[in-house]
Coordinates of C-alpha atoms in Angstrom, one line a residue:
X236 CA 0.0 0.0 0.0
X237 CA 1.9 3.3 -1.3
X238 CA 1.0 6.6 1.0
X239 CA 1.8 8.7 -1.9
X240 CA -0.9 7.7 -3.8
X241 CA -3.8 8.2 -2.0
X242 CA -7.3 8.7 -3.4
X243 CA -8.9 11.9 -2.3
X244 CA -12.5 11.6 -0.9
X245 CA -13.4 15.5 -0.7
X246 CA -16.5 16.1 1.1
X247 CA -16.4 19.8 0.9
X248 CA -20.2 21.2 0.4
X249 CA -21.5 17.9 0.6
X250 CA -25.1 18.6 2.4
X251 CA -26.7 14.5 2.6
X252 CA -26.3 11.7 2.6
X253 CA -26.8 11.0 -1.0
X254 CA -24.0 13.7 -1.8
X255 CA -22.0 12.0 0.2
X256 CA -22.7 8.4 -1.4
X257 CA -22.0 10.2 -5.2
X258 CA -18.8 11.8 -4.2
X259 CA -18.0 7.9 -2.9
X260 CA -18.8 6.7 -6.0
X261 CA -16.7 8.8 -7.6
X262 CA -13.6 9.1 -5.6
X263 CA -13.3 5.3 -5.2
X264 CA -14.2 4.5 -8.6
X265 CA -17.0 2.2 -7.7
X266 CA -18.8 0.0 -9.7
X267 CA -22.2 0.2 -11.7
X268 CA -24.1 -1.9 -8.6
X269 CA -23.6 0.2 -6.0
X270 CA -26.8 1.0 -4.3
X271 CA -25.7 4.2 -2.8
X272 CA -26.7 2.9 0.5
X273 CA -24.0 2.1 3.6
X274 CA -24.4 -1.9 3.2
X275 CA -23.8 -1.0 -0.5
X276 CA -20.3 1.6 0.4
X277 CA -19.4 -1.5 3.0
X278 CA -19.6 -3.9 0.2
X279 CA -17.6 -2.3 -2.0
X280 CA -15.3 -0.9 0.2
X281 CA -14.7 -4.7 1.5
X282 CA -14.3 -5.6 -2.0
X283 CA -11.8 -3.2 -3.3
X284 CA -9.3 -3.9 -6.3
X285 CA -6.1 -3.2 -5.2
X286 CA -5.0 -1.8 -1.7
X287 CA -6.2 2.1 -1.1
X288 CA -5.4 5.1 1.1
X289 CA -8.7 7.0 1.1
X290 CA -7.8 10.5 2.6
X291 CA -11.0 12.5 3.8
X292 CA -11.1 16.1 3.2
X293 CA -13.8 18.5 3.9
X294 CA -16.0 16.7 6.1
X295 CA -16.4 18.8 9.3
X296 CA -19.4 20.6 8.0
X297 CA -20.9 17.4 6.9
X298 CA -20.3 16.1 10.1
X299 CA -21.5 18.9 12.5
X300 CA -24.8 19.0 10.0
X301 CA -25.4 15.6 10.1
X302 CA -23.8 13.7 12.9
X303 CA -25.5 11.0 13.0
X304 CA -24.9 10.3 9.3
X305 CA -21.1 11.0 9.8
X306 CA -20.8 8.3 12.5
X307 CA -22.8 6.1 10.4
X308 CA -20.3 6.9 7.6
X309 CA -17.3 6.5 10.1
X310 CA -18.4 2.8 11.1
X311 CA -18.5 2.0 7.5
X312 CA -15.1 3.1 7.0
X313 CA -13.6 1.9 10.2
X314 CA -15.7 -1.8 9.3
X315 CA -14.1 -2.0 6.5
X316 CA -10.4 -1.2 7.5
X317 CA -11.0 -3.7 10.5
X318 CA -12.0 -6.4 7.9
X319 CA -9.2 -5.4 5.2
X320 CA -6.7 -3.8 7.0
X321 CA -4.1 -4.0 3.9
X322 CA -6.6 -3.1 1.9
X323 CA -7.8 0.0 3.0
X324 CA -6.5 2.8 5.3
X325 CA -9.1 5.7 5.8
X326 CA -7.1 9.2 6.7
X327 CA -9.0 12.4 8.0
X328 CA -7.8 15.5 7.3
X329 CA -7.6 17.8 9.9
X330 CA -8.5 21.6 9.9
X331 CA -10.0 23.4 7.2
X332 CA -9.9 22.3 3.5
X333 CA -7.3 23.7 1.9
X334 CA -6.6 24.5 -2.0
X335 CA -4.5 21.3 -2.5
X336 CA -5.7 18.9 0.7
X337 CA -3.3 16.5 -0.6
X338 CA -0.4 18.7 -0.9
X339 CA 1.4 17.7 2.5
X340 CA 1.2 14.1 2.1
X341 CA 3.1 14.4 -1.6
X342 CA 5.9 16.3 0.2
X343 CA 8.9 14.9 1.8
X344 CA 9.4 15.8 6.1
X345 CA 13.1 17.3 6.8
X346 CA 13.0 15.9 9.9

């Protein structure tokens, strides 16, 4: 699993849940089938291809306007590293989204 290819899952101005399944759908590349339901995203996130680093940006409105949707979303993610841990790593990004959300991850540390 490479880090420095990770798959962005940008959530900025997403407003349901249905935005949130599309921009899903989209990121990850998912298949015709998918319901668009969280049994659907657990499936396919069980099931992925090849190993992926989903990093989350722009979800902190999402999840202070729709909590309980965002811990819904959070299980499905968690599930499904729990079940295919070299298979997927979910990443949240912290603060507020950026131009580039990806841009520190693609840079090397000087430490």
């Amino acid at each position: 699993m490479r880090t420095d290819d990770p798959v962005l899952l940008d959530l900025t101005g997403v407003t349901d849940k249905a935005a949130l399944m599309d921009r899903c759908a989209a990121a990850l590349d998912l298949p015709d089938w998918f319901g668009r339901n969280w049994d659907a995203l657990a499936d396919c996130l069980t099931d992925l291809p090849e190993p992926v680093v989903l990093v989350v940006t722009g979800w902190q409105e999402y999840a202070r306007t729709h909590p309980g949707e965002w811990r819904t979303a959070q299980d499905v993610f968690a599930t499904a590293v729990e079940e295919g841990p070299t298979r997927l790593t979910v990443l949240l990004a912290l603060g507020e989204p950026s131009e580039d959300p990806t841009k520190h991850l693609r840079q090397g540390s000087d430490d």
